[in-house]
Amino acid sequence: MRSDVQIDANGGITIPESLRERLGLRAGDVLVIEEANGCLVLRPSGGGEIEMYTDQRIEEFLDEEAAMSKTLGGTA
């Protein structure tokens, strides 16, 4: 997704609302900005990379959770 932003007089930018919502970014979150090969890279701080789960990966999580629950005597 491409969005054009303008740098204000203080060097700030506004991240478009649609991107903030999609990535779960909230006011007060800390971001890391880095230069890589002449480009700016902006990412959340502290949590490493954001992993976007596919439907298949979500199913794997659910299967693993059901297996653990069964092993522990619960119901899935």
mmJSON file of the N, C-alpha and C atoms, coordinates in Angstrom:
{"data_MODEL":{"atom_site":{
"group_PDB":["ATOM","ATOM","ATOM","ATOM","ATOM","ATOM","ATOM","ATOM","ATOM","ATOM","ATOM","ATOM","ATOM","ATOM","ATOM","ATOM","ATOM","ATOM","ATOM","ATOM","ATOM","ATOM","ATOM","ATOM","ATOM","ATOM","ATOM","ATOM","ATOM","ATOM","ATOM","ATOM","ATOM","ATOM","ATOM","ATOM","ATOM","ATOM","ATOM","ATOM","ATOM","ATOM","ATOM","ATOM","ATOM","ATOM","ATOM","ATOM","ATOM","ATOM","ATOM","ATOM","ATOM","ATOM","ATOM","ATOM","ATOM","ATOM","ATOM","ATOM","ATOM","ATOM","ATOM","ATOM","ATOM","ATOM","ATOM","ATOM","ATOM","ATOM","ATOM","ATOM","ATOM","ATOM","ATOM","ATOM","ATOM","ATOM","ATOM","ATOM","ATOM","ATOM","ATOM","ATOM","ATOM","ATOM","ATOM","ATOM","ATOM","ATOM","ATOM","ATOM","ATOM","ATOM","ATOM","ATOM","ATOM","ATOM","ATOM","ATOM","ATOM","ATOM","ATOM","ATOM","ATOM","ATOM","ATOM","ATOM","ATOM","ATOM","ATOM","ATOM","ATOM","ATOM","ATOM","ATOM","ATOM","ATOM","ATOM","ATOM","ATOM","ATOM","ATOM","ATOM","ATOM","ATOM","ATOM","ATOM","ATOM","ATOM","ATOM","ATOM","ATOM","ATOM","ATOM","ATOM","ATOM","ATOM","ATOM","ATOM","ATOM","ATOM","ATOM","ATOM","ATOM","ATOM","ATOM","ATOM","ATOM","ATOM","ATOM","ATOM","ATOM","ATOM","ATOM","ATOM","ATOM","ATOM","ATOM","ATOM","ATOM","ATOM","ATOM","ATOM","ATOM","ATOM","ATOM","ATOM","ATOM","ATOM","ATOM","ATOM","ATOM","ATOM","ATOM","ATOM","ATOM","ATOM","ATOM","ATOM","ATOM","ATOM","ATOM","ATOM","ATOM","ATOM","ATOM","ATOM","ATOM","ATOM","ATOM","ATOM","ATOM","ATOM","ATOM","ATOM","ATOM","ATOM","ATOM","ATOM","ATOM","ATOM","ATOM","ATOM","ATOM","ATOM","ATOM","ATOM","ATOM","ATOM","ATOM","ATOM","ATOM","ATOM","ATOM","ATOM","ATOM","ATOM","ATOM","ATOM","ATOM","ATOM","ATOM","ATOM","ATOM","ATOM","ATOM","ATOM"],
"id":[1,2,3,4,5,6,7,8,9,10,11,12,13,14,15,16,17,18,19,20,21,22,23,24,25,26,27,28,29,30,31,32,33,34,35,36,37,38,39,40,41,42,43,44,45,46,47,48,49,50,51,52,53,54,55,56,57,58,59,60,61,62,63,64,65,66,67,68,69,70,71,72,73,74,75,76,77,78,79,80,81,82,83,84,85,86,87,88,89,90,91,92,93,94,95,96,97,98,99,100,101,102,103,104,105,106,107,108,109,110,111,112,113,114,115,116,117,118,119,120,121,122,123,124,125,126,127,128,129,130,131,132,133,134,135,136,137,138,139,140,141,142,143,144,145,146,147,148,149,150,151,152,153,154,155,156,157,158,159,160,161,162,163,164,165,166,167,168,169,170,171,172,173,174,175,176,177,178,179,180,181,182,183,184,185,186,187,188,189,190,191,192,193,194,195,196,197,198,199,200,201,202,203,204,205,206,207,208,209,210,211,212,213,214,215,216,217,218,219,220,221,222,223,224,225,226,227,228],
"type_symbol":["N","C","C","N","C","C","N","C","C","N","C","C","N","C","C","N","C","C","N","C","C","N","C","C","N","C","C","N","C","C","N","C","C","N","C","C","N","C","C","N","C","C","N","C","C","N","C","C","N","C","C","N","C","C","N","C","C","N","C","C","N","C","C","N","C","C","N","C","C","N","C","C","N","C","C","N","C","C","N","C","C","N","C","C","N","C","C","N","C","C","N","C","C","N","C","C","N","C","C","N","C","C","N","C","C","N","C","C","N","C","C","N","C","C","N","C","C","N","C","C","N","C","C","N","C","C","N","C","C","N","C","C","N","C","C","N","C","C","N","C","C","N","C","C","N","C","C","N","C","C","N","C","C","N","C","C","N","C","C","N","C","C","N","C","C","N","C","C","N","C","C","N","C","C","N","C","C","N","C","C","N","C","C","N","C","C","N","C","C","N","C","C","N","C","C","N","C","C","N","C","C","N","C","C","N","C","C","N","C","C","N","C","C","N","C","C","N","C","C","N","C","C","N","C","C","N","C","C"],
"label_atom_id":["N","CA","C","N","CA","C","N","CA","C","N","CA","C","N","CA","C","N","CA","C","N","CA","C","N","CA","C","N","CA","C","N","CA","C","N","CA","C","N","CA","C","N","CA","C","N","CA","C","N","CA","C","N","CA","C","N","CA","C","N","CA","C","N","CA","C","N","CA","C","N","CA","C","N","CA","C","N","CA","C","N","CA","C","N","CA","C","N","CA","C","N","CA","C","N","CA","C","N","CA","C","N","CA","C","N","CA","C","N","CA","C","N","CA","C","N","CA","C","N","CA","C","N","CA","C","N","CA","C","N","CA","C","N","CA","C","N","CA","C","N","CA","C","N","CA","C","N","CA","C","N","CA","C","N","CA","C","N","CA","C","N","CA","C","N","CA","C","N","CA","C","N","CA","C","N","CA","C","N","CA","C","N","CA","C","N","CA","C","N","CA","C","N","CA","C","N","CA","C","N","CA","C","N","CA","C","N","CA","C","N","CA","C","N","CA","C","N","CA","C","N","CA","C","N","CA","C","N","CA","C","N","CA","C","N","CA","C","N","CA","C","N","CA","C","N","CA","C","N","CA","C","N","CA","C","N","CA","C","N","CA","C","N","CA","C"],
"label_alt_id":[null,null,null,null,null,null,null,null,null,null,null,null,null,null,null,null,null,null,null,null,null,null,null,null,null,null,null,null,null,null,null,null,null,null,null,null,null,null,null,null,null,null,null,null,null,null,null,null,null,null,null,null,null,null,null,null,null,null,null,null,null,null,null,null,null,null,null,null,null,null,null,null,null,null,null,null,null,null,null,null,null,null,null,null,null,null,null,null,null,null,null,null,null,null,null,null,null,null,null,null,null,null,null,null,null,null,null,null,null,null,null,null,null,null,null,null,null,null,null,null,null,null,null,null,null,null,null,null,null,null,null,null,null,null,null,null,null,null,null,null,null,null,null,null,null,null,null,null,null,null,null,null,null,null,null,null,null,null,null,null,null,null,null,null,null,null,null,null,null,null,null,null,null,null,null,null,null,null,null,null,null,null,null,null,null,null,null,null,null,null,null,null,null,null,null,null,null,null,null,null,null,null,null,null,null,null,null,null,null,null,null,null,null,null,null,null,null,null,null,null,null,null,null,null,null,null,null,null],
"label_comp_id":["MET","MET","MET","ARG","ARG","ARG","SER","SER","SER","ASP","ASP","ASP","VAL","VAL","VAL","GLN","GLN","GLN","ILE","ILE","ILE","ASP","ASP","ASP","ALA","ALA","ALA","ASN","ASN","ASN","GLY","GLY","GLY","GLY","GLY","GLY","ILE","ILE","ILE","THR","THR","THR","ILE","ILE","ILE","PRO","PRO","PRO","GLU","GLU","GLU","SER","SER","SER","LEU","LEU","LEU","ARG","ARG","ARG","GLU","GLU","GLU","ARG","ARG","ARG","LEU","LEU","LEU","GLY","GLY","GLY","LEU","LEU","LEU","ARG","ARG","ARG","ALA","ALA","ALA","GLY","GLY","GLY","ASP","ASP","ASP","VAL","VAL","VAL","LEU","LEU","LEU","VAL","VAL","VAL","ILE","ILE","ILE","GLU","GLU","GLU","GLU","GLU","GLU","ALA","ALA","ALA","ASN","ASN","ASN","GLY","GLY","GLY","CYS","CYS","CYS","LEU","LEU","LEU","VAL","VAL","VAL","LEU","LEU","LEU","ARG","ARG","ARG","PRO","PRO","PRO","SER","SER","SER","GLY","GLY","GLY","GLY","GLY","GLY","GLY","GLY","GLY","GLU","GLU","GLU","ILE","ILE","ILE","GLU","GLU","GLU","MET","MET","MET","TYR","TYR","TYR","THR","THR","THR","ASP","ASP","ASP","GLN","GLN","GLN","ARG","ARG","ARG","ILE","ILE","ILE","GLU","GLU","GLU","GLU","GLU","GLU","PHE","PHE","PHE","LEU","LEU","LEU","ASP","ASP","ASP","GLU","GLU","GLU","GLU","GLU","GLU","ALA","ALA","ALA","ALA","ALA","ALA","MET","MET","MET","SER","SER","SER","LYS","LYS","LYS","THR","THR","THR","LEU","LEU","LEU","GLY","GLY","GLY","GLY","GLY","GLY","THR","THR","THR","ALA","ALA","ALA"],
"label_asym_id":["A","A","A","A","A","A","A","A","A","A","A","A","A","A","A","A","A","A","A","A","A","A","A","A","A","A","A","A","A","A","A","A","A","A","A","A","A","A","A","A","A","A","A","A","A","A","A","A","A","A","A","A","A","A","A","A","A","A","A","A","A","A","A","A","A","A","A","A","A","A","A","A","A","A","A","A","A","A","A","A","A","A","A","A","A","A","A","A","A","A","A","A","A","A","A","A","A","A","A","A","A","A","A","A","A","A","A","A","A","A","A","A","A","A","A","A","A","A","A","A","A","A","A","A","A","A","A","A","A","A","A","A","A","A","A","A","A","A","A","A","A","A","A","A","A","A","A","A","A","A","A","A","A","A","A","A","A","A","A","A","A","A","A","A","A","A","A","A","A","A","A","A","A","A","A","A","A","A","A","A","A","A","A","A","A","A","A","A","A","A","A","A","A","A","A","A","A","A","A","A","A","A","A","A","A","A","A","A","A","A","A","A","A","A","A","A","A","A","A","A","A","A","A","A","A","A","A","A"],
"label_entity_id":["1","1","1","1","1","1","1","1","1","1","1","1","1","1","1","1","1","1","1","1","1","1","1","1","1","1","1","1","1","1","1","1","1","1","1","1","1","1","1","1","1","1","1","1","1","1","1","1","1","1","1","1","1","1","1","1","1","1","1","1","1","1","1","1","1","1","1","1","1","1","1","1","1","1","1","1","1","1","1","1","1","1","1","1","1","1","1","1","1","1","1","1","1","1","1","1","1","1","1","1","1","1","1","1","1","1","1","1","1","1","1","1","1","1","1","1","1","1","1","1","1","1","1","1","1","1","1","1","1","1","1","1","1","1","1","1","1","1","1","1","1","1","1","1","1","1","1","1","1","1","1","1","1","1","1","1","1","1","1","1","1","1","1","1","1","1","1","1","1","1","1","1","1","1","1","1","1","1","1","1","1","1","1","1","1","1","1","1","1","1","1","1","1","1","1","1","1","1","1","1","1","1","1","1","1","1","1","1","1","1","1","1","1","1","1","1","1","1","1","1","1","1","1","1","1","1","1","1"],
"label_seq_id":[1,1,1,2,2,2,3,3,3,4,4,4,5,5,5,6,6,6,7,7,7,8,8,8,9,9,9,10,10,10,11,11,11,12,12,12,13,13,13,14,14,14,15,15,15,16,16,16,17,17,17,18,18,18,19,19,19,20,20,20,21,21,21,22,22,22,23,23,23,24,24,24,25,25,25,26,26,26,27,27,27,28,28,28,29,29,29,30,30,30,31,31,31,32,32,32,33,33,33,34,34,34,35,35,35,36,36,36,37,37,37,38,38,38,39,39,39,40,40,40,41,41,41,42,42,42,43,43,43,44,44,44,45,45,45,46,46,46,47,47,47,48,48,48,49,49,49,50,50,50,51,51,51,52,52,52,53,53,53,54,54,54,55,55,55,56,56,56,57,57,57,58,58,58,59,59,59,60,60,60,61,61,61,62,62,62,63,63,63,64,64,64,65,65,65,66,66,66,67,67,67,68,68,68,69,69,69,70,70,70,71,71,71,72,72,72,73,73,73,74,74,74,75,75,75,76,76,76],
"pdbx_PDB_ins_code":[null,null,null,null,null,null,null,null,null,null,null,null,null,null,null,null,null,null,null,null,null,null,null,null,null,null,null,null,null,null,null,null,null,null,null,null,null,null,null,null,null,null,null,null,null,null,null,null,null,null,null,null,null,null,null,null,null,null,null,null,null,null,null,null,null,null,null,null,null,null,null,null,null,null,null,null,null,null,null,null,null,null,null,null,null,null,null,null,null,null,null,null,null,null,null,null,null,null,null,null,null,null,null,null,null,null,null,null,null,null,null,null,null,null,null,null,null,null,null,null,null,null,null,null,null,null,null,null,null,null,null,null,null,null,null,null,null,null,null,null,null,null,null,null,null,null,null,null,null,null,null,null,null,null,null,null,null,null,null,null,null,null,null,null,null,null,null,null,null,null,null,null,null,null,null,null,null,null,null,null,null,null,null,null,null,null,null,null,null,null,null,null,null,null,null,null,null,null,null,null,null,null,null,null,null,null,null,null,null,null,null,null,null,null,null,null,null,null,null,null,null,null,null,null,null,null,null,null],
"Cartn_x":[0.843,0.0,0.885,0.606,1.403,0.6,1.246,0.645,1.706,1.341,2.245,2.009,3.087,3.004,3.954,3.685,4.516,5.206,6.476,7.242,6.883,6.485,6.14,7.409,7.23,8.364,9.231,8.649,9.407,9.995,9.854,10.377,9.414,8.193,7.205,6.388,5.836,4.908,3.677,2.586,1.382,1.186,1.105,0.853,-0.645,-1.046,-2.468,-3.249,-4.473,-5.317,-5.499,-5.686,-5.91,-4.708,-3.492,-2.289,-2.168,-2.452,-2.384,-3.353,-4.564,-5.56,-5.126,-4.653,-4.246,-3.106,-2.196,-1.02,-1.182,-2.338,-2.585,-1.757,-1.405,-0.601,-1.502,-1.085,-1.875,-1.017,-1.687,-0.987,-0.091,1.131,2.075,2.968,2.631,3.505,4.86,5.906,7.264,7.622,8.152,8.58,10.074,10.691,12.101,12.148,12.98,13.182,14.64,14.86,16.216,16.365,17.591,17.918,18.459,17.945,18.427,18.464,19.658,19.835,19.126,19.253,18.658,17.165,16.577,15.147,14.968,13.841,13.501,12.636,12.98,12.209,11.661,10.35,9.689,9.003,9.286,8.698,8.472,7.549,7.329,8.599,8.799,9.964,9.707,10.76,10.693,10.112,9.218,8.584,9.168,10.196,10.737,9.788,9.793,8.947,7.517,6.571,5.175,4.944,4.411,4.111,2.633,2.328,0.945,0.604,-0.359,-0.695,-1.651,-1.326,-2.215,-3.31,-4.385,-5.454,-4.906,-3.97,-3.367,-2.613,-1.864,-1.1,-2.045,-3.136,-4.121,-4.708,-4.991,-5.497,-4.478,-3.198,-2.153,-2.153,-2.303,-2.377,-3.552,-4.703,-5.904,-5.745,-5.126,-4.88,-3.943,-2.881,-1.937,-2.616,-3.453,-4.163,-5.115,-5.822,-6.735,-5.967,-4.81,-3.997,-3.498,-3.069,-2.606,-3.745,-4.907,-6.064,-6.452,-6.405,-6.744,-5.747,-4.457,-3.404,-3.57,-4.02,-4.19,-5.549,-6.37,-7.647,-8.793,-8.567,-9.651,-10.402,-11.272,-11.993,-11.592,-11.553,-11.131,-12.339],
"Cartn_y":[-1.175,0.0,1.233,2.152,3.374,4.542,5.384,6.625,7.706,8.859,10.0,10.793,11.15,11.968,13.144,14.209,15.411,15.622,15.967,16.258,17.667,17.798,19.126,19.868,21.085,21.944,21.348,20.463,19.826,18.482,18.108,16.833,15.682,15.967,14.914,14.56,13.371,12.922,12.353,12.254,11.628,10.318,9.221,7.917,7.838,7.555,7.515,6.562,6.963,6.2,4.748,4.536,3.169,2.271,2.804,2.029,1.783,2.824,2.655,1.576,1.597,0.582,-0.807,-0.917,-2.223,-2.84,-1.993,-2.475,-2.437,-1.981,-1.945,-0.909,0.184,1.232,2.205,2.602,3.505,4.699,5.764,6.941,6.504,6.97,6.62,5.441,4.677,3.574,4.123,3.355,3.757,3.025,3.781,3.223,3.422,2.541,2.653,3.085,4.069,4.481,4.237,3.568,3.232,3.554,3.782,3.963,2.649,2.203,0.969,1.168,1.177,1.335,2.559,3.685,4.924,5.059,4.116,4.156,4.268,4.82,4.86,3.649,2.983,1.832,2.198,2.1,2.444,1.196,0.83,-0.386,-0.203,-0.987,-0.915,-1.279,-0.656,-0.918,-2.053,-2.787,-3.753,-5.099,-5.181,-6.454,-7.163,-6.604,-7.227,-7.012,-7.949,-7.832,-8.262,-7.687,-8.08,-9.245,-10.325,-11.479,-11.448,-11.467,-11.509,-12.979,-13.496,-14.909,-15.207,-16.245,-16.719,-17.565,-17.805,-18.668,-20.053,-20.54,-21.848,-21.854,-20.785,-20.723,-20.635,-19.901,-19.813,-21.191,-21.954,-23.319,-24.185,-24.002,-24.754,-24.421,-23.124,-22.731,-23.409,-23.391,-23.99,-25.494,-26.155,-27.597,-27.891,-27.084,-27.279,-27.028,-26.007,-25.707,-26.848,-27.393,-28.511,-29.733,-30.003,-31.153,-30.971,-29.757,-29.503,-29.654,-29.145,-29.237,-30.696,-31.483,-32.895,-33.614,-33.283,-33.885,-33.544,-32.327,-31.868,-32.235,-32.948,-33.421,-32.457,-31.382,-30.41,-30.738,-29.861,-30.017,-28.892,-29.187,-28.177,-27.595],
"Cartn_z":[0.0,0.0,0.0,-0.874,-0.967,-0.443,0.338,0.821,0.756,0.242,0.234,1.516,2.191,3.399,3.239,3.959,3.886,5.227,5.179,6.386,6.846,8.134,8.654,9.077,9.566,9.934,11.038,11.852,12.932,12.521,11.257,10.78,10.979,11.405,11.665,10.44,10.476,9.439,10.141,9.418,9.934,9.192,9.938,9.331,9.062,7.831,7.501,8.41,8.752,9.663,9.209,7.902,7.41,7.701,7.592,7.907,9.405,10.202,11.663,12.119,11.588,11.964,11.525,10.286,9.748,10.536,11.019,11.739,13.255,13.719,15.157,15.889,15.221,15.846,16.575,17.771,18.618,19.046,19.458,19.976,21.123,21.126,22.179,21.85,20.801,20.401,19.973,20.222,19.833,18.541,17.59,16.312,16.143,15.372,15.007,13.547,13.247,11.857,11.503,10.383,9.944,8.467,8.075,6.66,6.136,5.017,4.395,2.892,2.341,0.895,0.346,1.048,0.575,0.836,1.565,1.886,3.398,3.81,5.223,5.547,6.637,7.11,8.48,8.647,9.89,10.413,11.687,12.252,13.745,14.296,15.743,16.498,17.647,18.47,19.442,19.783,20.864,20.534,19.598,19.311,18.12,17.524,16.326,15.168,14.259,13.087,13.4,12.676,12.798,11.854,12.39,11.548,11.207,9.921,9.465,9.236,9.994,9.923,8.768,8.007,6.958,7.593,6.853,7.359,7.701,6.895,7.143,8.47,8.748,10.007,11.206,11.066,12.14,12.424,11.381,11.556,12.293,11.981,12.676,14.168,14.503,15.912,16.601,15.933,16.52,16.713,15.731,15.854,17.026,17.164,18.263,19.615,19.665,20.903,21.277,20.289,20.543,21.035,20.43,20.842,22.272,22.63,24.002,24.998,24.619,25.503,25.733,24.675,24.786,25.675,25.518,26.325,27.804,28.062,29.442,30.02,29.245,29.735,29.582,28.838,28.598,27.343,26.962,25.707,24.785,23.493,22.517,21.821],
"occupancy":[1.0,1.0,1.0,1.0,1.0,1.0,1.0,1.0,1.0,1.0,1.0,1.0,1.0,1.0,1.0,1.0,1.0,1.0,1.0,1.0,1.0,1.0,1.0,1.0,1.0,1.0,1.0,1.0,1.0,1.0,1.0,1.0,1.0,1.0,1.0,1.0,1.0,1.0,1.0,1.0,1.0,1.0,1.0,1.0,1.0,1.0,1.0,1.0,1.0,1.0,1.0,1.0,1.0,1.0,1.0,1.0,1.0,1.0,1.0,1.0,1.0,1.0,1.0,1.0,1.0,1.0,1.0,1.0,1.0,1.0,1.0,1.0,1.0,1.0,1.0,1.0,1.0,1.0,1.0,1.0,1.0,1.0,1.0,1.0,1.0,1.0,1.0,1.0,1.0,1.0,1.0,1.0,1.0,1.0,1.0,1.0,1.0,1.0,1.0,1.0,1.0,1.0,1.0,1.0,1.0,1.0,1.0,1.0,1.0,1.0,1.0,1.0,1.0,1.0,1.0,1.0,1.0,1.0,1.0,1.0,1.0,1.0,1.0,1.0,1.0,1.0,1.0,1.0,1.0,1.0,1.0,1.0,1.0,1.0,1.0,1.0,1.0,1.0,1.0,1.0,1.0,1.0,1.0,1.0,1.0,1.0,1.0,1.0,1.0,1.0,1.0,1.0,1.0,1.0,1.0,1.0,1.0,1.0,1.0,1.0,1.0,1.0,1.0,1.0,1.0,1.0,1.0,1.0,1.0,1.0,1.0,1.0,1.0,1.0,1.0,1.0,1.0,1.0,1.0,1.0,1.0,1.0,1.0,1.0,1.0,1.0,1.0,1.0,1.0,1.0,1.0,1.0,1.0,1.0,1.0,1.0,1.0,1.0,1.0,1.0,1.0,1.0,1.0,1.0,1.0,1.0,1.0,1.0,1.0,1.0,1.0,1.0,1.0,1.0,1.0,1.0,1.0,1.0,1.0,1.0,1.0,1.0,1.0,1.0,1.0,1.0,1.0,1.0],
"B_iso_or_equiv":[0.0,0.0,0.0,0.0,0.0,0.0,0.0,0.0,0.0,0.0,0.0,0.0,0.0,0.0,0.0,0.0,0.0,0.0,0.0,0.0,0.0,0.0,0.0,0.0,0.0,0.0,0.0,0.0,0.0,0.0,0.0,0.0,0.0,0.0,0.0,0.0,0.0,0.0,0.0,0.0,0.0,0.0,0.0,0.0,0.0,0.0,0.0,0.0,0.0,0.0,0.0,0.0,0.0,0.0,0.0,0.0,0.0,0.0,0.0,0.0,0.0,0.0,0.0,0.0,0.0,0.0,0.0,0.0,0.0,0.0,0.0,0.0,0.0,0.0,0.0,0.0,0.0,0.0,0.0,0.0,0.0,0.0,0.0,0.0,0.0,0.0,0.0,0.0,0.0,0.0,0.0,0.0,0.0,0.0,0.0,0.0,0.0,0.0,0.0,0.0,0.0,0.0,0.0,0.0,0.0,0.0,0.0,0.0,0.0,0.0,0.0,0.0,0.0,0.0,0.0,0.0,0.0,0.0,0.0,0.0,0.0,0.0,0.0,0.0,0.0,0.0,0.0,0.0,0.0,0.0,0.0,0.0,0.0,0.0,0.0,0.0,0.0,0.0,0.0,0.0,0.0,0.0,0.0,0.0,0.0,0.0,0.0,0.0,0.0,0.0,0.0,0.0,0.0,0.0,0.0,0.0,0.0,0.0,0.0,0.0,0.0,0.0,0.0,0.0,0.0,0.0,0.0,0.0,0.0,0.0,0.0,0.0,0.0,0.0,0.0,0.0,0.0,0.0,0.0,0.0,0.0,0.0,0.0,0.0,0.0,0.0,0.0,0.0,0.0,0.0,0.0,0.0,0.0,0.0,0.0,0.0,0.0,0.0,0.0,0.0,0.0,0.0,0.0,0.0,0.0,0.0,0.0,0.0,0.0,0.0,0.0,0.0,0.0,0.0,0.0,0.0,0.0,0.0,0.0,0.0,0.0,0.0,0.0,0.0,0.0,0.0,0.0,0.0],
"pdbx_formal_charge":[null,null,null,null,null,null,null,null,null,null,null,null,null,null,null,null,null,null,null,null,null,null,null,null,null,null,null,null,null,null,null,null,null,null,null,null,null,null,null,null,null,null,null,null,null,null,null,null,null,null,null,null,null,null,null,null,null,null,null,null,null,null,null,null,null,null,null,null,null,null,null,null,null,null,null,null,null,null,null,null,null,null,null,null,null,null,null,null,null,null,null,null,null,null,null,null,null,null,null,null,null,null,null,null,null,null,null,null,null,null,null,null,null,null,null,null,null,null,null,null,null,null,null,null,null,null,null,null,null,null,null,null,null,null,null,null,null,null,null,null,null,null,null,null,null,null,null,null,null,null,null,null,null,null,null,null,null,null,null,null,null,null,null,null,null,null,null,null,null,null,null,null,null,null,null,null,null,null,null,null,null,null,null,null,null,null,null,null,null,null,null,null,null,null,null,null,null,null,null,null,null,null,null,null,null,null,null,null,null,null,null,null,null,null,null,null,null,null,null,null,null,null,null,null,null,null,null,null],
"auth_seq_id":[1,1,1,2,2,2,3,3,3,4,4,4,5,5,5,6,6,6,7,7,7,8,8,8,9,9,9,10,10,10,11,11,11,12,12,12,13,13,13,14,14,14,15,15,15,16,16,16,17,17,17,18,18,18,19,19,19,20,20,20,21,21,21,22,22,22,23,23,23,24,24,24,25,25,25,26,26,26,27,27,27,28,28,28,29,29,29,30,30,30,31,31,31,32,32,32,33,33,33,34,34,34,35,35,35,36,36,36,37,37,37,38,38,38,39,39,39,40,40,40,41,41,41,42,42,42,43,43,43,44,44,44,45,45,45,46,46,46,47,47,47,48,48,48,49,49,49,50,50,50,51,51,51,52,52,52,53,53,53,54,54,54,55,55,55,56,56,56,57,57,57,58,58,58,59,59,59,60,60,60,61,61,61,62,62,62,63,63,63,64,64,64,65,65,65,66,66,66,67,67,67,68,68,68,69,69,69,70,70,70,71,71,71,72,72,72,73,73,73,74,74,74,75,75,75,76,76,76],
"auth_comp_id":["MET","MET","MET","ARG","ARG","ARG","SER","SER","SER","ASP","ASP","ASP","VAL","VAL","VAL","GLN","GLN","GLN","ILE","ILE","ILE","ASP","ASP","ASP","ALA","ALA","ALA","ASN","ASN","ASN","GLY","GLY","GLY","GLY","GLY","GLY","ILE","ILE","ILE","THR","THR","THR","ILE","ILE","ILE","PRO","PRO","PRO","GLU","GLU","GLU","SER","SER","SER","LEU","LEU","LEU","ARG","ARG","ARG","GLU","GLU","GLU","ARG","ARG","ARG","LEU","LEU","LEU","GLY","GLY","GLY","LEU","LEU","LEU","ARG","ARG","ARG","ALA","ALA","ALA","GLY","GLY","GLY","ASP","ASP","ASP","VAL","VAL","VAL","LEU","LEU","LEU","VAL","VAL","VAL","ILE","ILE","ILE","GLU","GLU","GLU","GLU","GLU","GLU","ALA","ALA","ALA","ASN","ASN","ASN","GLY","GLY","GLY","CYS","CYS","CYS","LEU","LEU","LEU","VAL","VAL","VAL","LEU","LEU","LEU","ARG","ARG","ARG","PRO","PRO","PRO","SER","SER","SER","GLY","GLY","GLY","GLY","GLY","GLY","GLY","GLY","GLY","GLU","GLU","GLU","ILE","ILE","ILE","GLU","GLU","GLU","MET","MET","MET","TYR","TYR","TYR","THR","THR","THR","ASP","ASP","ASP","GLN","GLN","GLN","ARG","ARG","ARG","ILE","ILE","ILE","GLU","GLU","GLU","GLU","GLU","GLU","PHE","PHE","PHE","LEU","LEU","LEU","ASP","ASP","ASP","GLU","GLU","GLU","GLU","GLU","GLU","ALA","ALA","ALA","ALA","ALA","ALA","MET","MET","MET","SER","SER","SER","LYS","LYS","LYS","THR","THR","THR","LEU","LEU","LEU","GLY","GLY","GLY","GLY","GLY","GLY","THR","THR","THR","ALA","ALA","ALA"],
"auth_asym_id":["A","A","A","A","A","A","A","A","A","A","A","A","A","A","A","A","A","A","A","A","A","A","A","A","A","A","A","A","A","A","A","A","A","A","A","A","A","A","A","A","A","A","A","A","A","A","A","A","A","A","A","A","A","A","A","A","A","A","A","A","A","A","A","A","A","A","A","A","A","A","A","A","A","A","A","A","A","A","A","A","A","A","A","A","A","A","A","A","A","A","A","A","A","A","A","A","A","A","A","A","A","A","A","A","A","A","A","A","A","A","A","A","A","A","A","A","A","A","A","A","A","A","A","A","A","A","A","A","A","A","A","A","A","A","A","A","A","A","A","A","A","A","A","A","A","A","A","A","A","A","A","A","A","A","A","A","A","A","A","A","A","A","A","A","A","A","A","A","A","A","A","A","A","A","A","A","A","A","A","A","A","A","A","A","A","A","A","A","A","A","A","A","A","A","A","A","A","A","A","A","A","A","A","A","A","A","A","A","A","A","A","A","A","A","A","A","A","A","A","A","A","A","A","A","A","A","A","A"],
"auth_atom_id":["N","CA","C","N","CA","C","N","CA","C","N","CA","C","N","CA","C","N","CA","C","N","CA","C","N","CA","C","N","CA","C","N","CA","C","N","CA","C","N","CA","C","N","CA","C","N","CA","C","N","CA","C","N","CA","C","N","CA","C","N","CA","C","N","CA","C","N","CA","C","N","CA","C","N","CA","C","N","CA","C","N","CA","C","N","CA","C","N","CA","C","N","CA","C","N","CA","C","N","CA","C","N","CA","C","N","CA","C","N","CA","C","N","CA","C","N","CA","C","N","CA","C","N","CA","C","N","CA","C","N","CA","C","N","CA","C","N","CA","C","N","CA","C","N","CA","C","N","CA","C","N","CA","C","N","CA","C","N","CA","C","N","CA","C","N","CA","C","N","CA","C","N","CA","C","N","CA","C","N","CA","C","N","CA","C","N","CA","C","N","CA","C","N","CA","C","N","CA","C","N","CA","C","N","CA","C","N","CA","C","N","CA","C","N","CA","C","N","CA","C","N","CA","C","N","CA","C","N","CA","C","N","CA","C","N","CA","C","N","CA","C","N","CA","C","N","CA","C","N","CA","C","N","CA","C","N","CA","C","N","CA","C","N","CA","C"],
"pdbx_PDB_model_num":[1,1,1,1,1,1,1,1,1,1,1,1,1,1,1,1,1,1,1,1,1,1,1,1,1,1,1,1,1,1,1,1,1,1,1,1,1,1,1,1,1,1,1,1,1,1,1,1,1,1,1,1,1,1,1,1,1,1,1,1,1,1,1,1,1,1,1,1,1,1,1,1,1,1,1,1,1,1,1,1,1,1,1,1,1,1,1,1,1,1,1,1,1,1,1,1,1,1,1,1,1,1,1,1,1,1,1,1,1,1,1,1,1,1,1,1,1,1,1,1,1,1,1,1,1,1,1,1,1,1,1,1,1,1,1,1,1,1,1,1,1,1,1,1,1,1,1,1,1,1,1,1,1,1,1,1,1,1,1,1,1,1,1,1,1,1,1,1,1,1,1,1,1,1,1,1,1,1,1,1,1,1,1,1,1,1,1,1,1,1,1,1,1,1,1,1,1,1,1,1,1,1,1,1,1,1,1,1,1,1,1,1,1,1,1,1,1,1,1,1,1,1,1,1,1,1,1,1]
}}}
